[in-house]
Short mmCIF file of C-alpha atoms in Angstrom, two decimals:
data_model
loop_
_atom_site.label_atom_id
_atom_site.label_comp_id
_atom_site.label_asym_id
_atom_site.label_seq_id
_atom_site.Cartn_x
_atom_site.Cartn_y
_atom_site.Cartn_z
CA UNK A 19 79.99 88.50 116.91
CA UNK A 20 83.08 89.35 118.96
CA UNK A 21 85.11 86.91 116.91
CA UNK A 22 83.89 88.58 113.72
CA UNK A 23 85.05 91.95 115.07
CA UNK A 24 88.51 90.63 115.92
CA UNK A 25 88.80 88.98 112.51
CA UNK A 26 87.65 92.19 110.80
CA UNK A 27 90.33 94.29 112.45
CA UNK A 28 93.08 91.75 111.71
CA UNK A 29 92.02 91.56 108.04
CA UNK A 30 91.61 95.34 107.82
CA UNK A 31 95.11 95.84 109.20
CA UNK A 32 96.41 93.33 106.65
CA UNK A 33 94.59 95.05 103.79
CA UNK A 34 95.77 98.55 104.72
CA UNK A 35 99.30 97.32 105.42
CA UNK A 36 99.44 95.54 102.07
CA UNK A 37 98.12 98.61 100.26
CA UNK A 38 100.67 100.92 101.93
CA UNK A 39 103.45 98.45 101.14
CA UNK A 40 102.42 98.37 97.44
CA UNK A 41 102.80 102.14 97.28
CA UNK A 42 105.95 102.50 99.39
CA UNK A 43 108.15 99.54 98.39
CA UNK A 44 110.73 100.50 95.81
CA UNK A 45 111.14 97.17 94.03
CA UNK A 46 108.10 96.35 91.82
CA UNK A 47 108.52 92.66 92.59
CA UNK A 48 107.97 93.25 96.32
CA UNK A 49 105.04 95.51 95.45
CA UNK A 50 103.40 92.59 93.66
CA UNK A 51 103.98 90.34 96.68
CA UNK A 52 102.48 93.01 98.96
CA UNK A 53 99.43 93.13 96.69
CA UNK A 54 99.02 89.36 97.11
CA UNK A 55 98.91 89.84 100.91
CA UNK A 56 96.38 92.64 100.41
CA UNK A 57 94.19 90.38 98.25
CA UNK A 58 94.25 87.57 100.84
CA UNK A 59 93.13 90.04 103.54
CA UNK A 60 90.34 91.26 101.24
CA UNK A 61 89.19 87.68 100.66
CA UNK A 62 88.82 87.31 104.46
CA UNK A 63 86.74 90.51 104.52
CA UNK A 64 84.53 89.16 101.72
CA UNK A 65 84.00 85.99 103.74
CA UNK A 66 82.99 88.12 106.75
CA UNK A 67 80.39 89.76 104.47
CA UNK A 68 79.02 86.29 103.55
CA UNK A 69 80.27 86.62 99.95
CA UNK A 70 81.75 83.13 99.69
CA UNK A 71 81.82 82.95 95.91
CA UNK A 72 83.42 86.39 95.53
CA UNK A 73 86.09 85.45 98.08
CA UNK A 74 86.92 82.22 96.22
CA UNK A 75 86.97 84.01 92.86
CA UNK A 76 89.19 86.70 94.36
CA UNK A 77 91.70 84.10 95.53
CA UNK A 78 91.69 82.06 92.32
CA UNK A 79 91.45 84.81 89.70
CA UNK A 80 93.34 87.63 91.40
CA UNK A 81 95.82 86.13 93.83
CA UNK A 82 96.31 83.21 91.45
CA UNK A 83 96.13 84.10 87.77
CA UNK A 84 96.52 87.88 87.63
CA UNK A 85 99.38 87.97 90.12
CA UNK A 86 101.26 85.25 88.20
CA UNK A 87 100.90 87.45 85.10
CA UNK A 88 102.33 90.39 87.06
CA UNK A 89 105.28 88.37 88.35
CA UNK A 90 106.06 87.17 84.82
CA UNK A 91 106.02 90.69 83.39
CA UNK A 92 108.08 92.10 86.27
CA UNK A 93 110.75 89.46 85.76
CA UNK A 94 110.58 89.90 81.95
CA UNK A 95 110.91 93.66 82.02
CA UNK A 96 113.35 93.51 84.92
CA UNK A 97 111.87 95.46 87.79
CA UNK A 98 114.49 98.04 88.52
CA UNK A 99 114.45 99.84 91.84
CA UNK A 100 112.82 103.20 91.51
CA UNK A 101 113.72 106.12 93.75
CA UNK A 102 110.50 107.27 95.32
CA UNK A 103 111.19 110.83 96.35
CA UNK A 104 113.55 111.93 93.61
CA UNK A 105 112.57 113.59 90.39
CA UNK A 106 109.06 114.52 89.51
CA UNK A 107 107.73 117.91 90.33
CA UNK A 108 104.95 119.49 92.26
CA UNK A 109 102.30 116.90 91.27
CA UNK A 110 104.29 114.01 92.76
CA UNK A 111 105.11 115.85 95.99
CA UNK A 112 101.42 116.64 96.38
CA UNK A 113 100.38 112.96 96.21
CA UNK A 114 99.97 112.44 100.00
CA UNK A 115 97.97 115.66 100.24
CA UNK A 116 95.80 114.52 97.32
CA UNK A 117 95.20 111.14 98.97
CA UNK A 118 94.40 112.80 102.30
CA UNK A 119 91.98 115.24 100.69
CA UNK A 120 90.25 112.38 98.84
CA UNK A 121 89.95 110.47 102.12
CA UNK A 122 88.42 113.52 103.83
CA UNK A 123 85.86 113.89 101.04
CA UNK A 124 84.95 110.20 101.18
CA UNK A 125 84.72 110.31 105.00
CA UNK A 126 82.43 113.35 104.78
CA UNK A 127 80.26 111.51 102.26
CA UNK A 128 80.07 108.52 104.61
CA UNK A 129 79.38 110.64 107.70
CA UNK A 130 76.73 112.69 105.92
CA UNK A 131 75.08 109.69 104.32
CA UNK A 132 71.36 109.29 104.79
CA UNK A 133 71.61 105.50 104.53
CA UNK A 134 70.23 104.46 107.91
CA UNK A 135 71.06 100.81 107.23
CA UNK A 136 74.77 101.67 107.42
CA UNK A 137 74.63 101.49 111.21
CA UNK A 138 73.26 97.95 111.20
CA UNK A 139 74.98 94.63 110.73
CA UNK A 140 73.21 94.18 107.39
CA UNK A 141 69.89 92.68 106.39
CA UNK A 142 68.68 89.51 108.02
CA UNK A 143 69.65 86.60 105.82
CA UNK A 144 67.22 83.88 104.85
CA UNK A 145 67.67 80.52 106.53
CA UNK A 146 66.39 78.43 103.64
CA UNK A 147 68.44 76.41 101.17
CA UNK A 148 69.07 79.21 98.69
CA UNK A 149 71.51 80.90 101.03
CA UNK A 150 73.09 84.27 100.46
CA UNK A 151 76.31 84.58 98.47
CA UNK A 152 76.73 80.89 97.65
CA UNK A 153 77.78 79.74 94.17
CA UNK A 154 74.21 78.51 93.66
CA UNK A 155 72.71 81.95 94.23
CA UNK A 156 75.37 83.78 92.19
CA UNK A 157 75.03 81.31 89.33
CA UNK A 158 71.26 81.59 89.30
CA UNK A 159 71.44 85.40 89.29
CA UNK A 160 74.06 85.39 86.53
CA UNK A 161 71.97 83.20 84.26
CA UNK A 162 68.58 84.81 84.91
CA UNK A 163 68.43 88.40 86.09
CA UNK A 164 71.96 89.44 85.15
CA UNK A 165 72.39 87.46 81.91
CA UNK A 166 73.24 90.52 79.80
CA UNK A 167 76.08 91.79 82.08
CA UNK A 168 77.42 88.23 82.16
CA UNK A 169 77.54 88.00 78.36
CA UNK A 170 79.01 91.51 78.04
CA UNK A 171 81.73 90.55 80.55
CA UNK A 172 82.64 87.44 78.57
CA UNK A 173 82.75 89.48 75.34
CA UNK A 174 85.01 92.01 77.08
CA UNK A 175 87.36 89.20 78.14
CA UNK A 176 87.56 87.95 74.55
CA UNK A 177 88.36 91.43 73.26
CA UNK A 178 91.04 91.87 75.94
CA UNK A 179 92.67 88.53 75.07
CA UNK A 180 92.86 89.43 71.35
CA UNK A 181 94.12 92.89 72.27
CA UNK A 182 96.91 91.47 74.43
CA UNK A 183 98.07 89.19 71.59
CA UNK A 184 98.13 92.11 69.13
CA UNK A 185 99.92 94.40 71.58
CA UNK A 186 102.60 92.01 72.73
CA UNK A 187 103.57 90.52 69.38
CA UNK A 188 107.09 91.10 68.10
CA UNK A 189 107.25 94.23 65.98
CA UNK A 190 108.81 97.64 65.94
CA UNK A 191 106.61 100.69 65.73
CA UNK A 192 103.43 100.69 63.73
CA UNK A 193 104.71 99.88 60.23
CA UNK A 194 103.05 96.47 60.11
CA UNK A 195 99.69 98.02 60.79
CA UNK A 196 99.79 99.76 57.41
CA UNK A 197 100.30 96.52 55.47
CA UNK A 198 97.33 95.31 53.45
CA UNK A 199 97.44 91.81 54.90
CA UNK A 200 94.99 90.95 57.69
CA UNK A 201 96.23 92.42 60.96
CA UNK A 202 95.87 89.51 63.31
CA UNK A 203 96.92 86.73 60.94
CA UNK A 204 100.09 88.53 60.03
CA UNK A 205 100.89 89.30 63.64
CA UNK A 206 100.49 85.68 64.62
CA UNK A 207 102.50 84.51 61.61
CA UNK A 208 105.54 86.56 62.55
CA UNK A 209 105.76 85.47 66.14
CA UNK B 25 80.31 94.21 112.34
CA UNK B 26 78.76 97.50 111.37
CA UNK B 27 78.52 97.99 107.60
CA UNK B 28 79.96 101.50 107.93
CA UNK B 29 83.28 100.00 109.09
CA UNK B 30 83.61 98.22 105.78
CA UNK B 31 82.71 101.36 103.82
CA UNK B 32 85.27 103.37 105.79
CA UNK B 33 87.93 100.73 105.12
CA UNK B 34 87.13 100.77 101.41
CA UNK B 35 87.46 104.58 101.42
CA UNK B 36 90.90 104.27 103.04
CA UNK B 37 92.02 101.64 100.50
CA UNK B 38 90.74 103.75 97.59
CA UNK B 39 92.61 106.81 98.85
CA UNK B 40 95.86 104.87 99.30
CA UNK B 41 95.53 103.57 95.73
CA UNK B 42 94.81 107.03 94.33
CA UNK B 43 97.77 108.54 96.19
CA UNK B 44 100.06 105.78 94.95
CA UNK B 45 98.85 106.30 91.39
CA UNK B 46 100.01 109.92 91.55
CA UNK B 47 103.20 109.22 93.52
CA UNK B 48 104.77 106.38 91.53
CA UNK B 49 106.51 106.59 88.18
CA UNK B 50 106.74 102.98 87.05
CA UNK B 51 103.70 101.93 84.94
CA UNK B 52 103.82 98.49 86.60
CA UNK B 53 103.34 99.93 90.07
CA UNK B 54 100.71 102.33 88.74
CA UNK B 55 98.74 99.31 87.49
CA UNK B 56 99.07 97.78 90.96
CA UNK B 57 97.71 100.99 92.48
CA UNK B 58 94.77 100.83 90.05
CA UNK B 59 94.12 97.33 91.39
CA UNK B 60 94.07 98.77 94.90
CA UNK B 61 91.44 101.34 93.90
CA UNK B 62 89.29 98.74 92.12
CA UNK B 63 89.51 96.45 95.14
CA UNK B 64 88.49 99.27 97.46
CA UNK B 65 85.43 99.88 95.29
CA UNK B 66 84.75 96.13 95.23
CA UNK B 67 84.77 95.97 99.02
CA UNK B 68 82.17 98.72 99.24
CA UNK B 69 80.01 96.99 96.60
CA UNK B 70 80.05 93.72 98.54
CA UNK B 71 79.36 95.61 101.79
CA UNK B 72 76.34 97.34 100.24
CA UNK B 73 75.12 93.99 98.91
CA UNK B 74 75.33 92.65 102.47
CA UNK B 75 73.53 95.74 103.74
CA UNK B 76 70.53 95.06 101.52
CA UNK B 77 70.79 91.28 101.64
CA UNK B 78 70.66 91.27 97.84
CA UNK B 79 72.97 89.37 95.49
CA UNK B 80 73.03 92.10 92.82
CA UNK B 81 75.94 93.94 94.42
CA UNK B 82 78.01 90.76 94.37
CA UNK B 83 77.35 90.36 90.63
CA UNK B 84 78.50 93.95 90.24
CA UNK B 85 81.70 93.09 92.15
CA UNK B 86 82.28 90.10 89.87
CA UNK B 87 81.91 92.32 86.78
CA UNK B 88 84.40 94.76 88.31
CA UNK B 89 86.83 91.87 88.75
CA UNK B 90 86.41 90.94 85.07
CA UNK B 91 87.06 94.55 84.02
CA UNK B 92 90.13 94.64 86.29
CA UNK B 93 91.46 91.46 84.69
CA UNK B 94 90.98 92.97 81.19
CA UNK B 95 92.71 96.17 82.31
CA UNK B 96 95.65 94.16 83.64
CA UNK B 97 95.97 92.15 80.41
CA UNK B 98 95.93 95.24 78.19
CA UNK B 99 98.17 97.24 80.53
CA UNK B 100 100.77 94.51 80.83
CA UNK B 101 100.62 94.01 77.04
CA UNK B 102 101.40 97.70 76.63
CA UNK B 103 104.34 97.43 79.05
CA UNK B 104 105.73 94.42 77.17
CA UNK B 105 105.34 96.33 73.88
CA UNK B 106 107.18 99.31 75.39
CA UNK B 107 109.99 97.02 76.50
CA UNK B 108 110.22 95.37 73.06
CA UNK B 109 110.47 98.76 71.37
CA UNK B 110 113.20 99.78 73.84
CA UNK B 111 111.19 102.65 75.18
CA UNK B 112 111.78 103.67 78.81
CA UNK B 113 109.44 102.06 81.36
CA UNK B 114 108.92 105.39 83.07
CA UNK B 115 105.92 107.63 82.59
CA UNK B 116 107.97 110.81 82.90
CA UNK B 117 109.95 109.77 79.81
CA UNK B 118 106.92 108.60 77.84
CA UNK B 119 105.76 111.98 76.53
CA UNK B 120 105.98 111.14 72.83
CA UNK B 121 102.54 112.50 72.04
CA UNK B 122 103.64 115.90 73.33
CA UNK B 123 106.92 115.85 71.40
CA UNK B 124 106.57 114.80 67.71
CA UNK B 125 110.35 114.59 67.14
CA UNK B 126 110.69 112.08 69.96
CA UNK B 127 107.85 110.03 68.49
CA UNK B 128 109.58 109.86 65.09
CA UNK B 129 112.84 108.68 66.66
CA UNK B 130 111.02 106.03 68.68
CA UNK B 131 109.57 104.49 65.55
#
């Protein structure tokens, strides 16, 4: 239990440090790298919460695939350094105050919560074979109780993939959208 | 560890993400800040799942990850389209909806 506490505070420091670095670093490329550190720390926290499958998916999907996509786009667009404190107006200067106020509201909600279980270490986990948070349990839940969210999520991924192809194809403005030829076929043909 | 520690940490991460979303100008970094907020929410979902010893919260976290991936794909597609059309990658400059003349010249 002591070891878990030590690990929690190390991972929490990593997660908060990574998050602050994402916001404060001026070069978008370094921001992406800071987010990778943040995601690794979060995966450790998920493991501490016995969510093995979520931790693995976090590492593979997020820190792997999504971050590679980010790095590609940053190097394609050319991540120019952005001055943090210059320009903008009142809304941008108020950002730290906004974040602090949001934190205060969330802390009040947590402190005033009637959830008595919050002060425990969590429910007692079963000792039998169908352990908590394993791929077996997640897979069984996904294909039985939560089949509809699973299918909706896969449909959403398909829509997003088609959307990305349509958005990123080579064109100027919206003139091609008014053509009478099929939208997607034409877009793919001109690539 | 007490579950409330995890919830407090997720509140901190969410606030940092929200502050960064307001503070930064580059759409790329704003997308990264959105990721921070989604991850903060994910951490609280997994912590609540642990609190009840129920796998449903973890499924919820997985669905949030799928939605985040879709958001990234569409957002990065938009940024690439902006770059291709030689529009500025800066949200202060991207006010074409407010200014019809600017929109005409961009097309």
